[in-house]
Amino acid sequence: MLKTTFAGLRARKLRLLLTSLAIALGVGFIAGTFVLTDTMQAGFTQKFGAAADKIDVAVLPAPGKADLSQAVLEKVRAVGGVAEAQGLVRGTSALIGKDGKAAGDYPTSGVSIVQGPLSRTSIVSGSAPSTATQAVLDKNTAKTRGFKVGETVAVLDSKNVSHEFTLVGLFDVGLDQELAYTGAVGFVTETARAMTGEKGYREIDVAAAEGVSQEDARAAVVKALGAGYEVKTGKRYADDMVKANGADSQFLTMGLLLFGLVAMFVAALVIYNTFNILVAQRTREMALLRCIGATRGQVFGSVLLESAVVGLMSSLLGLLLGYGMGAGAMVVLRTSGAPLPEATATLTPFTVALAVAVGMVVTVGAALLPARSATRVAPIAALRAQVEEHTFRAGVVRVIVAALFLVAGVAVTVVGVTMDPGQAALFTVMAGGALVFFAVLVLGPVIVRPLGAFVGWLPGRLFGVPGRLALDNSGRNPRRSATTTVALTVGVTLMTLISVLTGTLRLTYSQKLDEQFPVDYMVQAQDRESRLPRDLAENLRTRPELTSVVAIRQTDAKVGAEDSTYRAGTFAATRDFAPAFTSGSVGALKPGTVAVAGYVAKNLKVAVGDRLPLRTKKAGRVELTVVGVFDADQTGLAELTVPAADFDRYFGVVDDSRILVNAKEGVAPDVTRKVVEAAAQPYPTAKVASSTEVRSGFDEALDMSVMIITGLLGLAVLISLLGIANTLSLSVHERTRESALLRALGLTRSQLRAMLSVEALILGLIGALVGVVLGVVFGWAAARTATTGVVFTVPVPQVLAFVVLSGLAGVLAAVLPARKAARASVVDALAAG
């Protein structure tokens, strides 16, 4: 039997090629994921391992505690066995760009640069700062903002006062995600404290005296400081940093593996279909083996051995593909500026074992049912001149199981949709979707024939006799057709779901933006907690190109009997400013009154006419009358809004938090933009944003996500197309005599090719139709779990494109099988039959 099995493999090596590719691609994706994340983890370990060589002890504030004080640093320095201790400062220090405005959407971080044995800063150009007038920039910010070593840079301190420094060097932020996001300016320690306004240190690094171990140094520091601090050895500190960054790589691993599992599921369907067809084609061969003494167990083992050999070879090929994918992904990520460590692509024994195990388990597991059906071949079948084509009948058990899955899936989905938006609701809907898909999988052979008749009606009419033959062929073996189309259905479902979800979220957030950003421009400080001078709004009001300028001021206040904290504020605007109120009116806002946001009124259980106590900084406790309730999202007002004069009396002179600006109708947008920017130019931290910019930023992020997800799902679609090509190729071999007979009856080569191409087209359209329906339904359900007030939309052009591309892809997959069938000799094929 072993000789027979291996001889069969050699004879059918071309038939198993596409199956091998399907497995190799799925295994390659999973292996590539682990190569990528293992390489990142190895780089983290190597990078942070260097910290253990420089730091013997790290002192950190306990969770929830303030930064470490100078007194704590002095205590550490006085500990016996401590050779040196340095405090690290980190805060906010906004860099001023060459245009005179604060650089970036968020202020750059100000950090202290330590020199000596405890220095962990990698200076890549120039030198570290050594005096109070010197500074260094991270290399990415310097490149983006056009600064070079030797130039003068201006930086704002914590009070927004500008200071100039000589740029003496550039440094690499390494794997620090916060600094990579904000950018960083580095100073000597005392200058860093003065610029950031930080009174203490984020961390204290300690170097032990010669001959003192890290554990001994740590014990001495703990004894000197007492409780309330986290004190770690350098090795433990490095390990913790590796784990912290590893958490990000684990999240990445899980996300990518989800796509890998989808690909392997599709590959399993392809494998199942391939072995199912092979077993059906070898009925006489297996019956003959039974006649000469082979047992059922030997036949079963022979099929499984074939699948194991295919799985092993494909897994090894997938492992090579995965190594290339992982290494390539590292290069792409580094090129795009991601803060990743420099490390060589790593292929761990775990990754090798996992890749081979996944490939073997999926391949052998998918071949179990075909192998079982092979044992049912009766020896008498060897005497038949032609193998019977079994008709499919929908059993009661199949219908009941499918109905149970469908009912359970719909019920779970309804529960998820009715839950509050969030992660739990999304996972519930995903579970419901999986159950519904299993129902479709079980019911596939039942629905494939009517669906084939529906999608094949037009091709059958357009392509004449070849079209009608193709339509009949697509429904001759419902099990095979269903399994073939389900592979494609998976990819189309997920791509349609993503398209519907992103289209719906785009429209929903666009409408919400129109409600929350009902102005042309908004001026706000770069640091959202900072304020803008009142002179800026006054200057804008003098410009004839602008029609409305509303300045919002706000601060924290204690409200109600329980002294709950809310944002109290006011607005300064022209008399025609009339924000929409759900009850009451803005005109009733007189001294001694207050208007409240709708959710605040609900929380405090107050309505128009009620009294509301407010605790203020200057006036103490005051009783205010509620004269209006408004939707905070639509008006942009503070949660508790009082008249401007009352606000100054209650809280003192508070500068503006943000300024809302509307342009005069008929004035070109580029003109009004320049007017607003010119007014904000003297204030470096004043940032001008338009609704168009906010929307385009959201759209850009959404488009990038869609592109990445579509690319990852493309692997599943490619595997499903290999499945269609494989099925047709094997089907062509199975129907060699039939094709020859059709040729003998007058069907031309081109008509035979057209018949097989239309058959593939129908299979592709069936998969696309089911996938589109599932994708639209669960795209809507997923959108309902993302946010409230969903405005549902179906991107019809994209959905139609998926259907068309699926059909064309099916036709493309049929090119080689159809060409092979058309080139076969009619006489030889009839003689072989």
mmCIF file of N, CA and C in Angstrom, residues 458-561:
data_model
loop_
_atom_site.group_PDB
_atom_site.id
_atom_site.type_symbol
_atom_site.label_atom_id
_atom_site.label_comp_id
_atom_site.label_asym_id
_atom_site.label_seq_id
_atom_site.Cartn_x
_atom_site.Cartn_y
_atom_site.Cartn_z
ATOM 1 N N LEU A 458 -28.754 34.684 -17.096
ATOM 2 C CA LEU A 458 -28.285 35.592 -18.147
ATOM 3 C C LEU A 458 -27.114 35.004 -18.932
ATOM 4 N N PRO A 459 -26.045 34.463 -18.268
ATOM 5 C CA PRO A 459 -24.966 33.843 -19.038
ATOM 6 C C PRO A 459 -25.468 32.698 -19.912
ATOM 7 N N GLY A 460 -26.466 31.925 -19.389
ATOM 8 C CA GLY A 460 -27.015 30.831 -20.182
ATOM 9 C C GLY A 460 -27.665 31.320 -21.461
ATOM 10 N N ARG A 461 -28.331 32.474 -21.404
ATOM 11 C CA ARG A 461 -28.961 33.048 -22.592
ATOM 12 C C ARG A 461 -27.925 33.674 -23.535
ATOM 13 N N LEU A 462 -26.925 34.352 -22.949
ATOM 14 C CA LEU A 462 -25.955 35.084 -23.762
ATOM 15 C C LEU A 462 -25.018 34.157 -24.533
ATOM 16 N N PHE A 463 -24.648 33.035 -23.938
ATOM 17 C CA PHE A 463 -23.613 32.183 -24.532
ATOM 18 C C PHE A 463 -24.182 30.947 -25.224
ATOM 19 N N GLY A 464 -25.485 30.895 -25.414
ATOM 20 C CA GLY A 464 -26.085 29.822 -26.200
ATOM 21 C C GLY A 464 -25.883 28.450 -25.597
ATOM 22 N N VAL A 465 -25.558 27.462 -26.482
ATOM 23 C CA VAL A 465 -25.400 26.069 -26.037
ATOM 24 C C VAL A 465 -24.312 25.925 -24.976
ATOM 25 N N PRO A 466 -23.093 26.522 -25.150
ATOM 26 C CA PRO A 466 -22.084 26.416 -24.094
ATOM 27 C C PRO A 466 -22.577 26.991 -22.756
ATOM 28 N N GLY A 467 -23.344 28.064 -22.821
ATOM 29 C CA GLY A 467 -23.857 28.661 -21.596
ATOM 30 C C GLY A 467 -24.839 27.752 -20.893
ATOM 31 N N ARG A 468 -25.742 27.105 -21.665
ATOM 32 C CA ARG A 468 -26.732 26.217 -21.056
ATOM 33 C C ARG A 468 -26.060 24.964 -20.477
ATOM 34 N N LEU A 469 -25.067 24.451 -21.193
ATOM 35 C CA LEU A 469 -24.317 23.304 -20.669
ATOM 36 C C LEU A 469 -23.577 23.668 -19.381
ATOM 37 N N ALA A 470 -22.982 24.865 -19.366
ATOM 38 C CA ALA A 470 -22.271 25.318 -18.162
ATOM 39 C C ALA A 470 -23.225 25.442 -16.987
ATOM 40 N N LEU A 471 -24.425 25.959 -17.228
ATOM 41 C CA LEU A 471 -25.421 26.108 -16.166
ATOM 42 C C LEU A 471 -25.799 24.742 -15.596
ATOM 43 N N ASP A 472 -25.983 23.749 -16.481
ATOM 44 C CA ASP A 472 -26.301 22.396 -16.018
ATOM 45 C C ASP A 472 -25.135 21.793 -15.239
ATOM 46 N N ASN A 473 -23.919 22.009 -15.717
ATOM 47 C CA ASN A 473 -22.736 21.446 -15.055
ATOM 48 C C ASN A 473 -22.534 22.024 -13.658
ATOM 49 N N SER A 474 -22.843 23.316 -13.489
ATOM 50 C CA SER A 474 -22.625 23.958 -12.185
ATOM 51 C C SER A 474 -23.502 23.362 -11.094
ATOM 52 N N GLY A 475 -24.624 22.732 -11.495
ATOM 53 C CA GLY A 475 -25.512 22.143 -10.488
ATOM 54 C C GLY A 475 -25.510 20.639 -10.459
ATOM 55 N N ARG A 476 -24.632 20.008 -11.259
ATOM 56 C CA ARG A 476 -24.618 18.538 -11.314
ATOM 57 C C ARG A 476 -24.117 17.918 -10.016
ATOM 58 N N ASN A 477 -23.147 18.553 -9.400
ATOM 59 C CA ASN A 477 -22.610 18.035 -8.143
ATOM 60 C C ASN A 477 -22.709 19.138 -7.094
ATOM 61 N N PRO A 478 -23.863 19.268 -6.431
ATOM 62 C CA PRO A 478 -24.067 20.392 -5.496
ATOM 63 C C PRO A 478 -23.054 20.444 -4.367
ATOM 64 N N ARG A 479 -22.637 19.266 -3.862
ATOM 65 C CA ARG A 479 -21.661 19.268 -2.759
ATOM 66 C C ARG A 479 -20.368 19.946 -3.197
ATOM 67 N N ARG A 480 -19.891 19.520 -4.382
ATOM 68 C CA ARG A 480 -18.632 20.062 -4.873
ATOM 69 C C ARG A 480 -18.758 21.553 -5.164
ATOM 70 N N SER A 481 -19.826 21.942 -5.827
ATOM 71 C CA SER A 481 -20.025 23.353 -6.167
ATOM 72 C C SER A 481 -20.148 24.206 -4.914
ATOM 73 N N ALA A 482 -20.874 23.692 -3.917
ATOM 74 C CA ALA A 482 -21.063 24.448 -2.671
ATOM 75 C C ALA A 482 -19.738 24.670 -1.966
ATOM 76 N N THR A 483 -18.923 23.609 -1.866
ATOM 77 C CA THR A 483 -17.634 23.743 -1.191
ATOM 78 C C THR A 483 -16.718 24.692 -1.943
ATOM 79 N N THR A 484 -16.763 24.632 -3.279
ATOM 80 C CA THR A 484 -15.936 25.527 -4.090
ATOM 81 C C THR A 484 -16.336 26.983 -3.900
ATOM 82 N N THR A 485 -17.641 27.247 -3.921
ATOM 83 C CA THR A 485 -18.100 28.635 -3.819
ATOM 84 C C THR A 485 -17.983 29.185 -2.407
ATOM 85 N N VAL A 486 -18.113 28.318 -1.388
ATOM 86 C CA VAL A 486 -17.996 28.790 -0.011
ATOM 87 C C VAL A 486 -16.617 29.375 0.246
ATOM 88 N N ALA A 487 -15.585 28.777 -0.374
ATOM 89 C CA ALA A 487 -14.232 29.313 -0.200
ATOM 90 C C ALA A 487 -14.161 30.766 -0.645
ATOM 91 N N LEU A 488 -14.814 31.067 -1.775
ATOM 92 C CA LEU A 488 -14.829 32.446 -2.260
ATOM 93 C C LEU A 488 -15.769 33.314 -1.427
ATOM 94 N N THR A 489 -16.843 32.709 -0.929
ATOM 95 C CA THR A 489 -17.813 33.447 -0.119
ATOM 96 C C THR A 489 -17.161 34.074 1.107
ATOM 97 N N VAL A 490 -16.217 33.354 1.726
ATOM 98 C CA VAL A 490 -15.546 33.868 2.927
ATOM 99 C C VAL A 490 -14.882 35.209 2.630
ATOM 100 N N GLY A 491 -14.090 35.253 1.559
ATOM 101 C CA GLY A 491 -13.389 36.494 1.225
ATOM 102 C C GLY A 491 -14.327 37.618 0.848
ATOM 103 N N VAL A 492 -15.330 37.321 0.018
ATOM 104 C CA VAL A 492 -16.270 38.362 -0.414
ATOM 105 C C VAL A 492 -17.086 38.880 0.764
ATOM 106 N N THR A 493 -17.493 37.976 1.661
ATOM 107 C CA THR A 493 -18.248 38.401 2.854
ATOM 108 C C THR A 493 -17.453 39.404 3.665
ATOM 109 N N LEU A 494 -16.195 39.080 3.937
ATOM 110 C CA LEU A 494 -15.388 39.954 4.785
ATOM 111 C C LEU A 494 -15.088 41.283 4.096
ATOM 112 N N MET A 495 -14.823 41.247 2.799
ATOM 113 C CA MET A 495 -14.536 42.505 2.094
ATOM 114 C C MET A 495 -15.784 43.376 1.983
ATOM 115 N N THR A 496 -16.932 42.750 1.744
ATOM 116 C CA THR A 496 -18.178 43.521 1.708
ATOM 117 C C THR A 496 -18.484 44.100 3.075
ATOM 118 N N LEU A 497 -18.277 43.292 4.128
ATOM 119 C CA LEU A 497 -18.515 43.759 5.494
ATOM 120 C C LEU A 497 -17.662 44.992 5.793
ATOM 121 N N ILE A 498 -16.381 44.922 5.443
ATOM 122 C CA ILE A 498 -15.481 46.055 5.700
ATOM 123 C C ILE A 498 -15.926 47.278 4.910
ATOM 124 N N SER A 499 -16.341 47.086 3.664
ATOM 125 C CA SER A 499 -16.783 48.215 2.839
ATOM 126 C C SER A 499 -18.043 48.860 3.410
ATOM 127 N N VAL A 500 -19.012 48.029 3.800
ATOM 128 C CA VAL A 500 -20.258 48.562 4.376
ATOM 129 C C VAL A 500 -19.967 49.249 5.709
ATOM 130 N N LEU A 501 -19.122 48.623 6.519
ATOM 131 C CA LEU A 501 -18.807 49.198 7.832
ATOM 132 C C LEU A 501 -18.118 50.550 7.683
ATOM 133 N N THR A 502 -17.089 50.620 6.830
ATOM 134 C CA THR A 502 -16.366 51.888 6.675
ATOM 135 C C THR A 502 -17.232 52.948 6.005
ATOM 136 N N GLY A 503 -18.042 52.541 5.015
ATOM 137 C CA GLY A 503 -18.935 53.507 4.371
ATOM 138 C C GLY A 503 -19.954 54.073 5.343
ATOM 139 N N THR A 504 -20.510 53.198 6.179
ATOM 140 C CA THR A 504 -21.492 53.638 7.177
ATOM 141 C C THR A 504 -20.846 54.541 8.222
ATOM 142 N N LEU A 505 -19.672 54.140 8.713
ATOM 143 C CA LEU A 505 -18.994 54.975 9.709
ATOM 144 C C LEU A 505 -18.577 56.318 9.117
ATOM 145 N N ARG A 506 -18.159 56.306 7.855
ATOM 146 C CA ARG A 506 -17.764 57.558 7.209
ATOM 147 C C ARG A 506 -18.948 58.529 7.156
ATOM 148 N N LEU A 507 -20.111 58.023 6.735
ATOM 149 C CA LEU A 507 -21.302 58.873 6.635
ATOM 150 C C LEU A 507 -21.788 59.298 8.018
ATOM 151 N N THR A 508 -21.751 58.349 8.970
ATOM 152 C CA THR A 508 -22.206 58.652 10.329
ATOM 153 C C THR A 508 -21.350 59.736 10.969
ATOM 154 N N TYR A 509 -20.030 59.561 10.903
ATOM 155 C CA TYR A 509 -19.148 60.541 11.533
ATOM 156 C C TYR A 509 -19.132 61.857 10.768
ATOM 157 N N SER A 510 -19.392 61.797 9.474
ATOM 158 C CA SER A 510 -19.483 63.034 8.704
ATOM 159 C C SER A 510 -20.666 63.869 9.191
ATOM 160 N N GLN A 511 -21.800 63.216 9.410
ATOM 161 C CA GLN A 511 -22.966 63.944 9.912
ATOM 162 C C GLN A 511 -22.736 64.432 11.342
ATOM 163 N N LYS A 512 -22.082 63.590 12.147
ATOM 164 C CA LYS A 512 -21.795 64.013 13.520
ATOM 165 C C LYS A 512 -20.825 65.193 13.526
ATOM 166 N N LEU A 513 -19.880 65.175 12.601
ATOM 167 C CA LEU A 513 -18.933 66.293 12.507
ATOM 168 C C LEU A 513 -19.662 67.574 12.124
ATOM 169 N N ASP A 514 -20.618 67.450 11.211
ATOM 170 C CA ASP A 514 -21.394 68.632 10.832
ATOM 171 C C ASP A 514 -22.152 69.195 12.026
ATOM 172 N N GLU A 515 -22.574 68.289 12.927
ATOM 173 C CA GLU A 515 -23.297 68.736 14.119
ATOM 174 C C GLU A 515 -22.344 69.314 15.164
ATOM 175 N N GLN A 516 -21.179 68.644 15.339
ATOM 176 C CA GLN A 516 -20.255 69.063 16.389
ATOM 177 C C GLN A 516 -19.291 70.155 15.919
ATOM 178 N N PHE A 517 -19.161 70.337 14.625
ATOM 179 C CA PHE A 517 -18.249 71.334 14.070
ATOM 180 C C PHE A 517 -19.050 72.191 13.092
ATOM 181 N N PRO A 518 -20.088 72.884 13.607
ATOM 182 C CA PRO A 518 -21.001 73.619 12.709
ATOM 183 C C PRO A 518 -20.446 74.979 12.308
ATOM 184 N N VAL A 519 -19.136 75.065 12.179
ATOM 185 C CA VAL A 519 -18.485 76.334 11.830
ATOM 186 C C VAL A 519 -17.455 76.063 10.755
ATOM 187 N N ASP A 520 -16.910 77.139 10.190
ATOM 188 C CA ASP A 520 -15.899 76.980 9.140
ATOM 189 C C ASP A 520 -14.514 76.720 9.717
ATOM 190 N N TYR A 521 -14.191 77.390 10.831
ATOM 191 C CA TYR A 521 -12.863 77.240 11.432
ATOM 192 C C TYR A 521 -12.985 77.184 12.951
ATOM 193 N N MET A 522 -12.049 76.467 13.553
ATOM 194 C CA MET A 522 -11.932 76.479 15.012
ATOM 195 C C MET A 522 -10.480 76.747 15.369
ATOM 196 N N VAL A 523 -10.269 77.694 16.263
ATOM 197 C CA VAL A 523 -8.931 78.022 16.733
ATOM 198 C C VAL A 523 -8.815 77.498 18.157
ATOM 199 N N GLN A 524 -7.793 76.688 18.390
ATOM 200 C CA GLN A 524 -7.608 76.071 19.696
ATOM 201 C C GLN A 524 -6.121 75.968 19.981
ATOM 202 N N ALA A 525 -5.764 75.970 21.269
ATOM 203 C CA ALA A 525 -4.359 75.851 21.639
ATOM 204 C C ALA A 525 -3.851 74.460 21.296
ATOM 205 N N GLN A 526 -2.561 74.367 20.945
ATOM 206 C CA GLN A 526 -1.968 73.071 20.617
ATOM 207 C C GLN A 526 -2.121 72.097 21.778
ATOM 208 N N ASP A 527 -1.803 72.537 22.971
ATOM 209 C CA ASP A 527 -2.069 71.764 24.177
ATOM 210 C C ASP A 527 -3.497 72.089 24.590
ATOM 211 N N ARG A 528 -4.386 71.120 24.488
ATOM 212 C CA ARG A 528 -5.813 71.377 24.669
ATOM 213 C C ARG A 528 -6.155 71.981 26.032
ATOM 214 N N GLU A 529 -5.267 71.809 27.005
ATOM 215 C CA GLU A 529 -5.527 72.372 28.333
ATOM 216 C C GLU A 529 -5.086 73.833 28.432
ATOM 217 N N SER A 530 -4.327 74.308 27.439
ATOM 218 C CA SER A 530 -3.880 75.707 27.458
ATOM 219 C C SER A 530 -5.003 76.612 26.943
ATOM 220 N N ARG A 531 -4.785 77.928 27.057
ATOM 221 C CA ARG A 531 -5.820 78.893 26.668
ATOM 222 C C ARG A 531 -5.267 79.899 25.672
ATOM 223 N N LEU A 532 -6.190 80.619 25.048
ATOM 224 C CA LEU A 532 -5.843 81.636 24.064
ATOM 225 C C LEU A 532 -6.181 83.013 24.615
ATOM 226 N N PRO A 533 -5.312 84.009 24.383
ATOM 227 C CA PRO A 533 -5.615 85.367 24.863
ATOM 228 C C PRO A 533 -6.919 85.887 24.246
ATOM 229 N N ARG A 534 -7.664 86.666 25.045
ATOM 230 C CA ARG A 534 -8.938 87.201 24.552
ATOM 231 C C ARG A 534 -8.750 88.158 23.382
ATOM 232 N N ASP A 535 -7.548 88.719 23.263
ATOM 233 C CA ASP A 535 -7.288 89.662 22.173
ATOM 234 C C ASP A 535 -7.440 89.001 20.802
ATOM 235 N N LEU A 536 -7.177 87.703 20.725
ATOM 236 C CA LEU A 536 -7.249 87.011 19.444
ATOM 237 C C LEU A 536 -8.678 87.038 18.895
ATOM 238 N N ALA A 537 -9.660 86.714 19.729
ATOM 239 C CA ALA A 537 -11.059 86.736 19.277
ATOM 240 C C ALA A 537 -11.488 88.161 18.921
ATOM 241 N N GLU A 538 -11.045 89.153 19.720
ATOM 242 C CA GLU A 538 -11.399 90.543 19.437
ATOM 243 C C GLU A 538 -10.845 90.977 18.083
ATOM 244 N N ASN A 539 -9.627 90.546 17.775
ATOM 245 C CA ASN A 539 -9.022 90.878 16.488
ATOM 246 C C ASN A 539 -9.810 90.244 15.343
ATOM 247 N N LEU A 540 -10.223 88.991 15.505
ATOM 248 C CA LEU A 540 -10.984 88.301 14.455
ATOM 249 C C LEU A 540 -12.320 88.992 14.197
ATOM 250 N N ARG A 541 -12.938 89.544 15.231
ATOM 251 C CA ARG A 541 -14.246 90.197 15.059
ATOM 252 C C ARG A 541 -14.161 91.469 14.213
ATOM 253 N N THR A 542 -12.968 92.008 14.087
ATOM 254 C CA THR A 542 -12.818 93.240 13.304
ATOM 255 C C THR A 542 -12.649 92.957 11.814
ATOM 256 N N ARG A 543 -12.509 91.683 11.435
ATOM 257 C CA ARG A 543 -12.239 91.361 10.039
ATOM 258 C C ARG A 543 -13.539 91.273 9.243
ATOM 259 N N PRO A 544 -13.642 92.026 8.154
ATOM 260 C CA PRO A 544 -14.882 92.038 7.362
ATOM 261 C C PRO A 544 -15.150 90.721 6.623
ATOM 262 N N GLU A 545 -14.108 89.877 6.445
ATOM 263 C CA GLU A 545 -14.306 88.614 5.734
ATOM 264 C C GLU A 545 -15.031 87.566 6.586
ATOM 265 N N LEU A 546 -15.149 87.861 7.906
ATOM 266 C CA LEU A 546 -15.753 86.893 8.826
ATOM 267 C C LEU A 546 -17.099 87.409 9.299
ATOM 268 N N THR A 547 -18.031 86.505 9.492
ATOM 269 C CA THR A 547 -19.381 86.930 9.890
ATOM 270 C C THR A 547 -19.721 86.613 11.332
ATOM 271 N N SER A 548 -19.062 85.610 11.912
ATOM 272 C CA SER A 548 -19.379 85.210 13.281
ATOM 273 C C SER A 548 -18.130 84.696 13.965
ATOM 274 N N VAL A 549 -17.852 85.226 15.154
ATOM 275 C CA VAL A 549 -16.720 84.782 15.967
ATOM 276 C C VAL A 549 -17.229 84.551 17.386
ATOM 277 N N VAL A 550 -17.175 83.288 17.836
ATOM 278 C CA VAL A 550 -17.673 82.927 19.166
ATOM 279 C C VAL A 550 -16.502 82.396 19.980
ATOM 280 N N ALA A 551 -16.221 83.046 21.110
ATOM 281 C CA ALA A 551 -15.149 82.609 21.998
ATOM 282 C C ALA A 551 -15.757 81.835 23.171
ATOM 283 N N ILE A 552 -15.281 80.609 23.372
ATOM 284 C CA ILE A 552 -15.764 79.755 24.458
ATOM 285 C C ILE A 552 -14.728 79.766 25.574
ATOM 286 N N ARG A 553 -15.200 80.027 26.810
ATOM 287 C CA ARG A 553 -14.325 79.968 27.980
ATOM 288 C C ARG A 553 -14.890 78.941 28.941
ATOM 289 N N GLN A 554 -14.022 78.205 29.614
ATOM 290 C CA GLN A 554 -14.522 77.204 30.552
ATOM 291 C C GLN A 554 -13.472 76.832 31.580
ATOM 292 N N THR A 555 -13.952 76.293 32.689
ATOM 293 C CA THR A 555 -13.099 75.820 33.771
ATOM 294 C C THR A 555 -13.890 74.812 34.589
ATOM 295 N N ASP A 556 -13.236 74.096 35.475
ATOM 296 C CA ASP A 556 -13.934 73.103 36.299
ATOM 297 C C ASP A 556 -14.700 73.777 37.429
ATOM 298 N N ALA A 557 -15.831 73.192 37.798
ATOM 299 C CA ALA A 557 -16.638 73.729 38.895
ATOM 300 C C ALA A 557 -17.373 72.589 39.583
ATOM 301 N N LYS A 558 -17.699 72.788 40.853
ATOM 302 C CA LYS A 558 -18.468 71.821 41.630
ATOM 303 C C LYS A 558 -19.949 72.194 41.542
ATOM 304 N N VAL A 559 -20.779 71.195 41.264
ATOM 305 C CA VAL A 559 -22.193 71.468 41.004
ATOM 306 C C VAL A 559 -23.060 70.507 41.806
ATOM 307 N N GLY A 560 -24.226 70.984 42.231
ATOM 308 C CA GLY A 560 -25.217 70.121 42.863
ATOM 309 C C GLY A 560 -24.925 69.853 44.327
ATOM 310 N N ALA A 561 -25.829 69.108 44.941
ATOM 311 C CA ALA A 561 -25.712 68.819 46.368
ATOM 312 C C ALA A 561 -24.499 67.934 46.660
#
